[in-house]
mmCIF file of C-alpha atoms in Angstrom:
data_model
loop_
_atom_site.group_PDB
_atom_site.id
_atom_site.type_symbol
_atom_site.label_atom_id
_atom_site.label_comp_id
_atom_site.label_asym_id
_atom_site.label_seq_id
_atom_site.Cartn_x
_atom_site.Cartn_y
_atom_site.Cartn_z
ATOM 1 C CA MET Y 257 101.016 71.409 -45.450
ATOM 2 C CA SER Y 258 103.142 74.047 -43.707
ATOM 3 C CA GLU Y 259 102.541 75.136 -40.138
ATOM 4 C CA LEU Y 260 101.601 78.634 -41.309
ATOM 5 C CA THR Y 261 98.984 77.257 -43.706
ATOM 6 C CA MET Y 262 97.539 75.064 -40.963
ATOM 7 C CA ARG Y 263 97.239 78.078 -38.671
ATOM 8 C CA ASP Y 264 95.484 80.094 -41.354
ATOM 9 C CA THR Y 265 93.069 77.249 -42.032
ATOM 10 C CA THR Y 266 92.325 76.796 -38.329
ATOM 11 C CA ALA Y 267 91.722 80.525 -37.895
ATOM 12 C CA THR Y 268 89.387 80.610 -40.916
ATOM 13 C CA LEU Y 269 87.363 77.651 -39.616
ATOM 14 C CA ALA Y 270 87.114 79.213 -36.152
ATOM 15 C CA THR Y 271 85.868 82.500 -37.648
ATOM 16 C CA ALA Y 272 83.280 80.677 -39.747
ATOM 17 C CA ARG Y 273 82.025 78.801 -36.695
ATOM 18 C CA LEU Y 274 81.671 82.002 -34.700
ATOM 19 C CA LYS Y 275 79.679 83.606 -37.527
ATOM 20 C CA ALA Y 276 77.455 80.546 -37.847
ATOM 21 C CA GLN Y 277 76.642 80.451 -34.146
ATOM 22 C CA PRO Y 278 73.573 82.474 -33.130
ATOM 23 C CA ARG Y 279 74.273 85.583 -31.093
ATOM 24 C CA ARG Y 280 73.519 85.349 -27.429
ATOM 25 C CA GLY Y 281 72.715 88.071 -24.988
ATOM 26 C CA ILE Y 282 70.576 90.968 -26.201
ATOM 27 C CA PRO Y 283 67.461 89.889 -28.162
ATOM 28 C CA PRO Y 284 67.320 91.256 -31.729
ATOM 29 C CA TRP Y 285 64.312 93.464 -31.010
ATOM 30 C CA LEU Y 286 66.202 95.216 -28.197
ATOM 31 C CA ARG Y 287 69.195 96.170 -30.326
ATOM 32 C CA TRP Y 288 69.580 99.776 -31.393
ATOM 33 C CA GLY Y 289 69.504 98.886 -35.067
ATOM 34 C CA SER Y 290 65.989 97.441 -34.688
ATOM 35 C CA TRP Y 291 64.214 100.305 -32.930
ATOM 36 C CA GLY Y 292 66.633 103.236 -33.099
ATOM 37 C CA PRO Y 293 65.705 104.597 -36.565
ATOM 38 C CA THR Y 294 62.006 104.339 -35.720
ATOM 39 C CA LEU Y 295 62.532 106.213 -32.450
ATOM 40 C CA ILE Y 296 64.445 108.978 -34.212
ATOM 41 C CA THR Y 297 61.675 109.322 -36.815
ATOM 42 C CA PHE Y 298 58.987 109.634 -34.141
ATOM 43 C CA VAL Y 299 61.032 112.180 -32.169
ATOM 44 C CA ILE Y 300 61.490 114.339 -35.277
ATOM 45 C CA ALA Y 301 57.774 114.055 -36.110
ATOM 46 C CA ALA Y 302 56.847 115.033 -32.528
ATOM 47 C CA LEU Y 303 59.132 118.083 -32.643
ATOM 48 C CA LEU Y 304 57.682 119.207 -35.960
ATOM 49 C CA TRP Y 305 54.169 118.679 -34.571
ATOM 50 C CA GLN Y 306 54.978 120.859 -31.549
ATOM 51 C CA VAL Y 307 56.407 123.629 -33.718
ATOM 52 C CA VAL Y 308 53.266 123.704 -35.882
ATOM 53 C CA ALA Y 309 51.021 123.547 -32.791
ATOM 54 C CA TRP Y 310 52.816 126.457 -31.137
ATOM 55 C CA THR Y 311 52.783 128.637 -34.234
ATOM 56 C CA ASN Y 312 49.267 127.615 -35.421
ATOM 57 C CA PRO Y 313 47.171 126.716 -32.348
ATOM 58 C CA TYR Y 314 43.959 126.670 -34.386
ATOM 59 C CA VAL Y 315 45.349 124.012 -36.738
ATOM 60 C CA LEU Y 316 46.940 121.487 -34.376
ATOM 61 C CA PRO Y 317 46.778 121.057 -30.601
ATOM 62 C CA THR Y 318 49.972 120.481 -28.664
ATOM 63 C CA LEU Y 319 50.892 116.952 -27.632
ATOM 64 C CA GLU Y 320 50.445 118.003 -24.000
ATOM 65 C CA ALA Y 321 46.854 119.046 -24.712
ATOM 66 C CA ILE Y 322 46.136 115.706 -26.411
ATOM 67 C CA GLY Y 323 47.666 113.764 -23.512
ATOM 68 C CA THR Y 324 45.753 115.810 -20.947
ATOM 69 C CA SER Y 325 42.495 115.152 -22.784
ATOM 70 C CA LEU Y 326 43.203 111.408 -22.845
ATOM 71 C CA VAL Y 327 43.928 111.345 -19.110
ATOM 72 C CA ASP Y 328 41.111 113.616 -17.961
ATOM 73 C CA ASP Y 329 38.409 111.920 -20.050
ATOM 74 C CA ALA Y 330 39.771 108.371 -20.005
ATOM 75 C CA GLY Y 331 36.345 106.873 -19.327
ATOM 76 C CA MET Y 332 34.767 108.602 -22.318
ATOM 77 C CA TYR Y 333 37.550 107.498 -24.642
ATOM 78 C CA TRP Y 334 37.471 103.931 -23.331
ATOM 79 C CA SER Y 335 33.705 103.527 -23.826
ATOM 80 C CA ASN Y 336 33.917 104.904 -27.366
ATOM 81 C CA PHE Y 337 36.983 102.774 -28.090
ATOM 82 C CA LEU Y 338 34.994 99.663 -27.156
ATOM 83 C CA VAL Y 339 32.151 100.693 -29.483
ATOM 84 C CA THR Y 340 34.549 101.092 -32.414
ATOM 85 C CA LEU Y 341 36.298 97.845 -31.523
ATOM 86 C CA LEU Y 342 32.926 96.030 -31.560
ATOM 87 C CA GLU Y 343 32.145 97.439 -34.993
ATOM 88 C CA VAL Y 344 35.548 96.380 -36.304
ATOM 89 C CA VAL Y 345 35.354 92.863 -34.867
ATOM 90 C CA VAL Y 346 31.783 92.112 -35.970
ATOM 91 C CA GLY Y 347 31.834 93.951 -39.296
ATOM 92 C CA ALA Y 348 35.300 92.825 -40.352
ATOM 93 C CA SER Y 349 34.649 89.217 -39.337
ATOM 94 C CA ALA Y 350 31.482 89.123 -41.424
ATOM 95 C CA GLY Y 351 33.148 90.799 -44.416
ATOM 96 C CA ILE Y 352 36.238 88.571 -44.253
ATOM 97 C CA LEU Y 353 34.190 85.390 -43.945
ATOM 98 C CA ALA Y 354 31.841 86.411 -46.766
ATOM 99 C CA GLY Y 355 34.763 87.362 -49.023
ATOM 100 C CA PHE Y 356 36.573 84.075 -48.431
ATOM 101 C CA LEU Y 357 33.469 81.906 -48.907
ATOM 102 C CA LEU Y 358 32.559 83.675 -52.143
ATOM 103 C CA ALA Y 359 36.165 83.244 -53.315
ATOM 104 C CA VAL Y 360 35.899 79.491 -52.652
ATOM 105 C CA ILE Y 361 32.691 79.272 -54.697
ATOM 106 C CA MET Y 362 34.203 81.308 -57.531
ATOM 107 C CA ALA Y 363 37.358 79.192 -57.563
ATOM 108 C CA GLU Y 364 35.300 76.007 -57.882
ATOM 109 C CA PHE Y 365 32.677 77.313 -60.312
ATOM 110 C CA GLN Y 366 33.924 79.905 -62.805
ATOM 111 C CA ILE Y 367 30.402 80.493 -64.085
ATOM 112 C CA ILE Y 368 29.571 81.939 -60.651
ATOM 113 C CA GLU Y 369 32.490 84.348 -60.970
ATOM 114 C CA ARG Y 370 31.340 85.529 -64.405
ATOM 115 C CA ALA Y 371 27.839 86.066 -63.038
ATOM 116 C CA VAL Y 372 28.647 87.723 -59.707
ATOM 117 C CA MET Y 373 31.929 89.594 -60.130
ATOM 118 C CA PRO Y 374 30.484 92.518 -62.181
ATOM 119 C CA LEU Y 375 27.914 93.158 -59.444
ATOM 120 C CA VAL Y 376 30.607 92.960 -56.761
ATOM 121 C CA ILE Y 377 32.739 95.505 -58.633
ATOM 122 C CA ILE Y 378 29.789 97.886 -58.990
ATOM 123 C CA VAL Y 379 29.131 97.733 -55.244
ATOM 124 C CA MET Y 380 32.811 98.207 -54.415
ATOM 125 C CA VAL Y 381 33.262 101.318 -56.595
ATOM 126 C CA THR Y 382 30.169 102.931 -55.085
ATOM 127 C CA PRO Y 383 31.271 105.454 -52.403
ATOM 128 C CA ILE Y 384 30.562 104.247 -48.878
ATOM 129 C CA VAL Y 385 29.350 107.715 -47.889
ATOM 130 C CA ALA Y 386 26.584 107.319 -50.477
ATOM 131 C CA ILE Y 387 25.597 103.851 -49.278
ATOM 132 C CA ALA Y 388 25.526 104.585 -45.534
ATOM 133 C CA PRO Y 389 22.345 106.747 -45.451
ATOM 134 C CA ALA Y 390 20.480 104.143 -47.509
ATOM 135 C CA LEU Y 391 21.576 101.452 -45.060
ATOM 136 C CA VAL Y 392 20.206 103.541 -42.187
ATOM 137 C CA VAL Y 393 16.840 103.752 -43.937
ATOM 138 C CA ALA Y 394 16.844 99.993 -44.554
ATOM 139 C CA PHE Y 395 18.188 98.728 -41.205
ATOM 140 C CA GLY Y 396 17.404 101.467 -38.689
ATOM 141 C CA PHE Y 397 19.537 103.685 -36.470
ATOM 142 C CA GLY Y 398 21.353 100.998 -34.506
ATOM 143 C CA MET Y 399 24.669 99.236 -35.001
ATOM 144 C CA VAL Y 400 23.651 97.111 -37.995
ATOM 145 C CA PRO Y 401 24.354 99.781 -40.668
ATOM 146 C CA LYS Y 402 27.825 100.334 -39.166
ATOM 147 C CA PHE Y 403 28.521 96.607 -39.199
ATOM 148 C CA ILE Y 404 27.515 96.471 -42.859
ATOM 149 C CA VAL Y 405 29.662 99.457 -43.847
ATOM 150 C CA THR Y 406 32.693 97.978 -42.085
ATOM 151 C CA GLY Y 407 32.061 94.599 -43.708
ATOM 152 C CA LEU Y 408 31.748 96.104 -47.178
ATOM 153 C CA VAL Y 409 35.084 97.889 -46.829
ATOM 154 C CA VAL Y 410 36.985 94.662 -46.096
ATOM 155 C CA PHE Y 411 34.977 92.386 -48.373
ATOM 156 C CA PHE Y 412 36.571 93.215 -51.727
ATOM 157 C CA PRO Y 413 40.291 92.971 -50.778
ATOM 158 C CA MET Y 414 39.550 89.708 -48.982
ATOM 159 C CA LEU Y 415 37.702 88.321 -51.988
ATOM 160 C CA VAL Y 416 40.453 89.230 -54.469
ATOM 161 C CA SER Y 417 43.311 87.940 -52.311
ATOM 162 C CA SER Y 418 41.567 84.690 -51.416
ATOM 163 C CA LEU Y 419 40.576 84.029 -55.024
ATOM 164 C CA ALA Y 420 44.163 84.554 -56.180
ATOM 165 C CA GLY Y 421 45.429 82.152 -53.505
ATOM 166 C CA LEU Y 422 42.887 79.452 -54.227
ATOM 167 C CA ARG Y 423 43.814 79.508 -57.917
ATOM 168 C CA ASP Y 424 47.565 79.647 -57.413
ATOM 169 C CA VAL Y 425 47.896 75.889 -57.098
ATOM 170 C CA ASP Y 426 50.935 73.819 -58.029
ATOM 171 C CA GLN Y 427 49.792 72.220 -61.277
ATOM 172 C CA LYS Y 428 51.955 69.140 -60.758
ATOM 173 C CA ALA Y 429 50.470 68.546 -57.316
ATOM 174 C CA LEU Y 430 46.987 69.075 -58.736
ATOM 175 C CA ASP Y 431 47.674 66.505 -61.475
ATOM 176 C CA VAL Y 432 48.767 63.999 -58.824
ATOM 177 C CA PHE Y 433 45.545 64.527 -56.866
ATOM 178 C CA LYS Y 434 43.479 64.065 -60.013
ATOM 179 C CA THR Y 435 45.426 60.923 -60.910
ATOM 180 C CA LEU Y 436 44.548 59.535 -57.492
ATOM 181 C CA HIS Y 437 40.877 60.385 -58.183
ATOM 182 C CA ALA Y 438 40.700 62.820 -55.273
ATOM 183 C CA SER Y 439 37.361 64.518 -54.774
ATOM 184 C CA ARG Y 440 36.867 68.285 -54.965
ATOM 185 C CA TRP Y 441 36.634 68.430 -51.199
ATOM 186 C CA GLU Y 442 39.901 66.520 -50.780
ATOM 187 C CA ILE Y 443 41.677 68.789 -53.271
ATOM 188 C CA PHE Y 444 40.346 71.843 -51.472
ATOM 189 C CA ARG Y 445 41.191 70.557 -47.991
ATOM 190 C CA GLU Y 446 44.659 69.213 -48.745
ATOM 191 C CA LEU Y 447 45.856 71.508 -51.541
ATOM 192 C CA ARG Y 448 43.892 74.667 -52.292
ATOM 193 C CA PHE Y 449 43.104 75.767 -48.730
ATOM 194 C CA PRO Y 450 46.627 75.393 -47.258
ATOM 195 C CA GLY Y 451 48.184 76.928 -50.368
ATOM 196 C CA SER Y 452 45.894 79.949 -50.209
ATOM 197 C CA MET Y 453 46.834 80.910 -46.647
ATOM 198 C CA PRO Y 454 49.743 83.238 -47.562
ATOM 199 C CA TYR Y 455 47.383 85.125 -49.882
ATOM 200 C CA VAL Y 456 44.653 85.183 -47.243
ATOM 201 C CA PHE Y 457 47.003 86.750 -44.702
ATOM 202 C CA ALA Y 458 48.195 89.236 -47.327
ATOM 203 C CA GLY Y 459 44.554 90.192 -47.818
ATOM 204 C CA LEU Y 460 44.062 90.492 -44.067
ATOM 205 C CA ARG Y 461 46.950 92.930 -43.832
ATOM 206 C CA ILE Y 462 44.998 95.174 -46.170
ATOM 207 C CA ALA Y 463 41.537 94.449 -44.790
ATOM 208 C CA LEU Y 464 42.116 95.000 -41.060
ATOM 209 C CA PRO Y 465 43.366 98.605 -41.287
ATOM 210 C CA LEU Y 466 40.540 99.290 -43.748
ATOM 211 C CA ALA Y 467 38.105 97.908 -41.172
ATOM 212 C CA VAL Y 468 39.164 100.641 -38.741
ATOM 213 C CA VAL Y 469 38.691 103.256 -41.470
ATOM 214 C CA GLY Y 470 35.300 101.797 -42.376
ATOM 215 C CA ALA Y 471 34.100 101.797 -38.766
ATOM 216 C CA ALA Y 472 35.188 105.409 -38.263
ATOM 217 C CA VAL Y 473 33.524 106.533 -41.487
ATOM 218 C CA ALA Y 474 30.331 104.665 -40.587
ATOM 219 C CA GLU Y 475 30.196 106.403 -37.199
ATOM 220 C CA PHE Y 476 30.150 109.927 -38.548
ATOM 221 C CA VAL Y 477 28.282 109.204 -41.798
ATOM 222 C CA ALA Y 478 25.545 106.810 -40.649
ATOM 223 C CA ALA Y 479 22.983 108.662 -38.600
ATOM 224 C CA GLY Y 480 21.698 107.326 -35.319
ATOM 225 C CA GLN Y 481 23.685 106.334 -32.247
ATOM 226 C CA GLN Y 482 26.440 108.887 -31.669
ATOM 227 C CA ALA Y 483 29.100 106.654 -30.198
ATOM 228 C CA GLY Y 484 32.551 105.503 -31.203
ATOM 229 C CA LEU Y 485 35.860 107.173 -31.902
ATOM 230 C CA GLY Y 486 34.696 108.211 -35.363
ATOM 231 C CA SER Y 487 31.919 110.306 -33.873
ATOM 232 C CA LEU Y 488 34.399 111.989 -31.524
ATOM 233 C CA THR Y 489 36.480 113.176 -34.469
ATOM 234 C CA THR Y 490 33.628 115.527 -35.393
ATOM 235 C CA SER Y 491 34.448 117.480 -32.233
ATOM 236 C CA ALA Y 492 36.468 119.751 -34.524
ATOM 237 C CA ALA Y 493 33.146 121.383 -35.413
ATOM 238 C CA GLN Y 494 33.016 122.548 -31.770
ATOM 239 C CA ALA Y 495 36.685 123.665 -31.959
ATOM 240 C CA ASN Y 496 37.716 120.868 -29.593
ATOM 241 C CA LEU Y 497 40.900 119.900 -31.390
ATOM 242 C CA PRO Y 498 42.452 117.889 -28.515
ATOM 243 C CA VAL Y 499 39.452 115.528 -28.479
ATOM 244 C CA THR Y 500 39.544 115.176 -32.251
ATOM 245 C CA TRP Y 501 43.233 114.324 -32.413
ATOM 246 C CA ALA Y 502 43.109 112.114 -29.333
ATOM 247 C CA SER Y 503 40.375 110.094 -31.056
ATOM 248 C CA ILE Y 504 42.445 109.893 -34.240
ATOM 249 C CA ALA Y 505 45.422 108.692 -32.199
ATOM 250 C CA LEU Y 506 43.307 105.945 -30.639
ATOM 251 C CA LEU Y 507 42.074 104.887 -34.072
ATOM 252 C CA CYS Y 508 45.694 104.631 -35.208
ATOM 253 C CA LEU Y 509 46.520 102.633 -32.085
ATOM 254 C CA LEU Y 510 43.650 100.238 -32.807
ATOM 255 C CA GLY Y 511 44.909 99.675 -36.343
ATOM 256 C CA VAL Y 512 48.463 99.041 -35.133
ATOM 257 C CA LEU Y 513 47.250 96.566 -32.509
ATOM 258 C CA LEU Y 514 45.301 94.643 -35.154
ATOM 259 C CA ILE Y 515 48.388 94.441 -37.379
ATOM 260 C CA ILE Y 516 50.501 93.195 -34.451
ATOM 261 C CA VAL Y 517 47.966 90.506 -33.549
ATOM 262 C CA LEU Y 518 47.760 89.470 -37.207
ATOM 263 C CA ALA Y 519 51.557 89.205 -37.417
ATOM 264 C CA LEU Y 520 51.647 86.968 -34.334
ATOM 265 C CA VAL Y 521 48.875 84.736 -35.692
ATOM 266 C CA ARG Y 522 50.562 84.548 -39.088
ATOM 267 C CA LYS Y 523 53.817 83.486 -37.480
ATOM 268 C CA ARG Y 524 51.994 80.626 -35.766
ATOM 269 C CA VAL Y 525 49.884 79.529 -38.712
ATOM 270 C CA LEU Y 526 52.354 80.052 -41.566
ATOM 271 C CA TRP Y 527 55.501 78.837 -39.835
ATOM 272 C CA TRP Y 528 56.374 77.010 -43.070
ATOM 273 C CA SER Y 529 56.174 80.147 -45.228
ATOM 274 C CA ASP Y 530 59.367 82.117 -45.871
ATOM 275 C CA GLY Y 531 57.855 85.538 -46.458
ATOM 276 C CA GLU Y 532 54.878 87.672 -47.325
ATOM 277 C CA VAL Y 533 52.873 87.253 -50.508
ATOM 278 C CA THR Y 534 51.670 90.212 -52.479
ATOM 279 C CA ALA Y 535 48.004 89.873 -53.323
ATOM 280 C CA LYS Y 536 47.272 89.575 -57.012
ATOM 281 C CA GLY Y 537 44.441 91.451 -58.625
#
């Protein structure tokens, strides 16, 4: 081998090693390519918002007015934020748990699915705004109707996603378990439950933002206690646009925080999974 060829080979190997080595220094999330496009998008959206607010003050408040409202009435927003957060946590937890447990039963006993699924679909296609007043009559004017509305909103996507995951089992692995005379509980614990987790988290990505929507809708549809960010959004009726949009912004913030927490939990739980799974209907 000539000296020139040896130099070319050495240079190629050195370049390959440099590419294979992980970059040191600036973390990926601090690089311009990670957050720059998002920042530009938000800046453009803020400028457009300000233009509309200046030219149509009765349609949108300025960002300064929204910020001033948040600062001046921080205590009011915080107390209502906690009320909405309680509704999301309690209602969504109940709906998610109920959806997953029913999915487990349906996956194990198909006759239960044939019997119950039509009723579930009927309930899910019924508008929540029509159900909420009836829930107030049945359960009173407290928090229970709002918990139920929030739970109903997240129940169906959780049920569908979990059921798809529990049934998407590697047939070869299932045959091995059956050959070893594994019980239903052992198959569920060692095969179905771990395999369904990517689908469960895919369902949670849909359910958690819907929980915020459900809680807000319940607050201004269900009569009774006037508390929560959803009830503040009705301030538009009193022409208090800064309060309305500040409440909407906090609802958006709550949804984003839930998605971030879910992403962190998913990274810990599904460290073995390569990517997201799209829920199957």
